[in-house]
Amino acid sequence: LADAYIEGEIEIYPDVLDLLHLVLANKPQGDEAVSPLAWSPLQLVTPLAKRYYAMLHARRANTLSGSKRNIEAHYDLSNAMFQMFLSRDMTYSAGIFDEEVDSLAKRGPGTGEDFLELAQRKKLDRIVDTINLQDGDTVLEIGCGWGSMAIRAVQRCPGIKRWVGLTLSTQQLELAKGRVATAGLSDKIHIVLCDYRDAAATFGAGYFSKVVSIEMIEAVGHEFLPGYFAAIDECLCPGGLAAIQAICVPDGRYESYRQGSDFIRERIFPGSNLVSLGEVKRACEKGCTSLEFHGEPFSVGQSYAKTLREWRVRFGAHEAEIRREVSTFGEGFDDRFLRRWHYYFAYCEAGFASGHIDDWQICLRKGGNETGHTAARRSASSFNGDALHGAHAKLLAEGLLSRPKKALMHVAVNASQRLLDMGLLPDWAVRFGIRLKLRQKIQEEESGSVEVDQASKLAFVESLKKMPIAICTAEANEQHYEVPPELYHLWLGPRKKYSGCIFPEGAHPRLAAQAAELLPAAEERSLEQYVERAELEDGMAILDLGCGWGSLSLFLAKRLPAALVVGVSNSHGQRGWIMNEAQKQGITNLRIVTCDVSQVPLADAALPELRKERPGASFDRALSVEMFEH
């Protein structure tokens, strides 16, 4: 329907808006999970078309580079074109229409005041009140548009310390900076070209006391929502407030909506994705934030219908001028463009007016009394992908038939696990399953920002300082390390190195056929690398924590005869084998200590062994090869 209208193949009377209202008014009762705006009489074609457009939509994911492309495709069209239908303050989001605004609109343009600008000012003022803007506040605005929110806020509260507006649109950046300068507020307002995922790394964790984001969340994308809220949480100081205006679908229709596509996502806002109030809560939890809802959400959906209606009127009134404009991309605004935007305004107006979609202002408050710990919490928990839309949302238990793909995967995983336990899965299938799970884990942990991911890893390292140095040591010994050494020696190389080895480049195709031939050299290459990277020298006191079957300890003791090597193992069987091997090789500068480091501090175990021969000494180097996992 949309494409036929845009191409001029059909005309709709009295107006396309009337048809869209008719479709929504006659939606099937009791099937709220399906959107009638995606309806087609070709029932056999519709599922295929939905999958096709969903695939196209997925290719426009809002990665760091993808977000910039998607934003540019809409907001960089032409500042002059947007100025022709927006109010003078250049606010491109829902205003608030109350009795005063409606009364002014009825009186017409002769009053000298623009009712649309008044509606926008009421919206901006409500955001200012929501975050309780005060002198000394430092505010981050994610998606600042052409600067209307920043300018209005600082005019109302000139005592704020700083307002930072983020945008990915170069056209918005240029005009917003000019408007800020004209208002004489360049000392307070700073508009920068920056992705929200880079904000904490750029300005510092906990730097902002308030965050504002007006109808930008739609450009985030479902898979990046936890990262979006994690970024807000990381930027806010404890007790800080975030005001978010978000276009939402009902919770009951969100799953169906996010798995498909529609006119807006295909023709107007590439990569966009509406949220739901329930999804906001789930994303805050999945992002391991300390953000909580503060106060009740406030709907401006009906006001948005009126805002869109006025935009469409003004857009139509300036059609001749818009035709004369040339977009930033060197293209003219032809009939197809004009009809597409008329359909866009009507499509959205019908959706809001009927309650099919809504627009909510919500306030979130950051709890806790520490800053910069969002990444640590994210690292400490193991994200489980769509589990929040599965087990936690009871979809796996109650809605498997409505989600056959997930149901099939659920059954396949359980069946594979049983076959694996019975030893009936071939090696290739096991490897495939492992790679699949690793790929899934990587996707779950990635936020879409290199800086956030790196901060997450560093925070995880910090969290380890408070964790036990080893866990489940008795079980690990019983199940793994205290089995007869002969079992391991069936497959280990001559050095008995039970950790990764370094094979030469290009060796992969030959590994299967020549593993036994290549393994000894790979062991040696890896052990030599430890010496090089740890800058080991003869005469040093060296600690080998988690020495296994002694591959590194024995190698170092022989390679550095004047050094004293102390290895720590949790297995009596391993210690016995190492000492027997040292005697065979005539090695006298190696000591092995059996110690559960979760129970006995290293200072009480390994250090006394060193000081027996070197009184008062400390270790010059400590190495630990694949013991960290315990």
CSV table of C-alpha atoms in Angstrom, one decimal, residues 7 13 60 93 107 135 182 216 306 322 332 355 387 392 465 491 499 575 601 628:
chain,number,residue,atom,x,y,z
A,7,GLU,CA,4.8,5.7,-6.7
A,13,TYR,CA,-9.9,9.8,-1.0
A,60,ARG,CA,21.0,-2.2,9.2
A,93,SER,CA,9.5,15.2,18.7
A,107,ARG,CA,-7.7,31.2,17.3
A,135,ASP,CA,22.3,25.1,39.5
A,182,THR,CA,23.1,32.9,18.5
A,216,MET,CA,16.4,8.8,20.4
A,306,LYS,CA,-1.7,16.5,16.9
A,322,ILE,CA,10.8,21.8,-0.7
A,332,GLY,CA,16.2,16.6,-5.3
A,355,GLY,CA,-3.5,4.1,20.7
A,387,ALA,CA,16.4,-15.7,27.9
A,392,HIS,CA,12.0,-15.1,32.3
A,465,LYS,CA,40.3,-9.3,43.6
A,491,TRP,CA,47.7,-37.7,24.4
A,499,SER,CA,47.8,-26.0,28.0
A,575,ARG,CA,53.7,-33.5,42.4
A,601,PRO,CA,47.9,-18.2,51.4
A,628,PHE,CA,43.4,-18.8,36.1
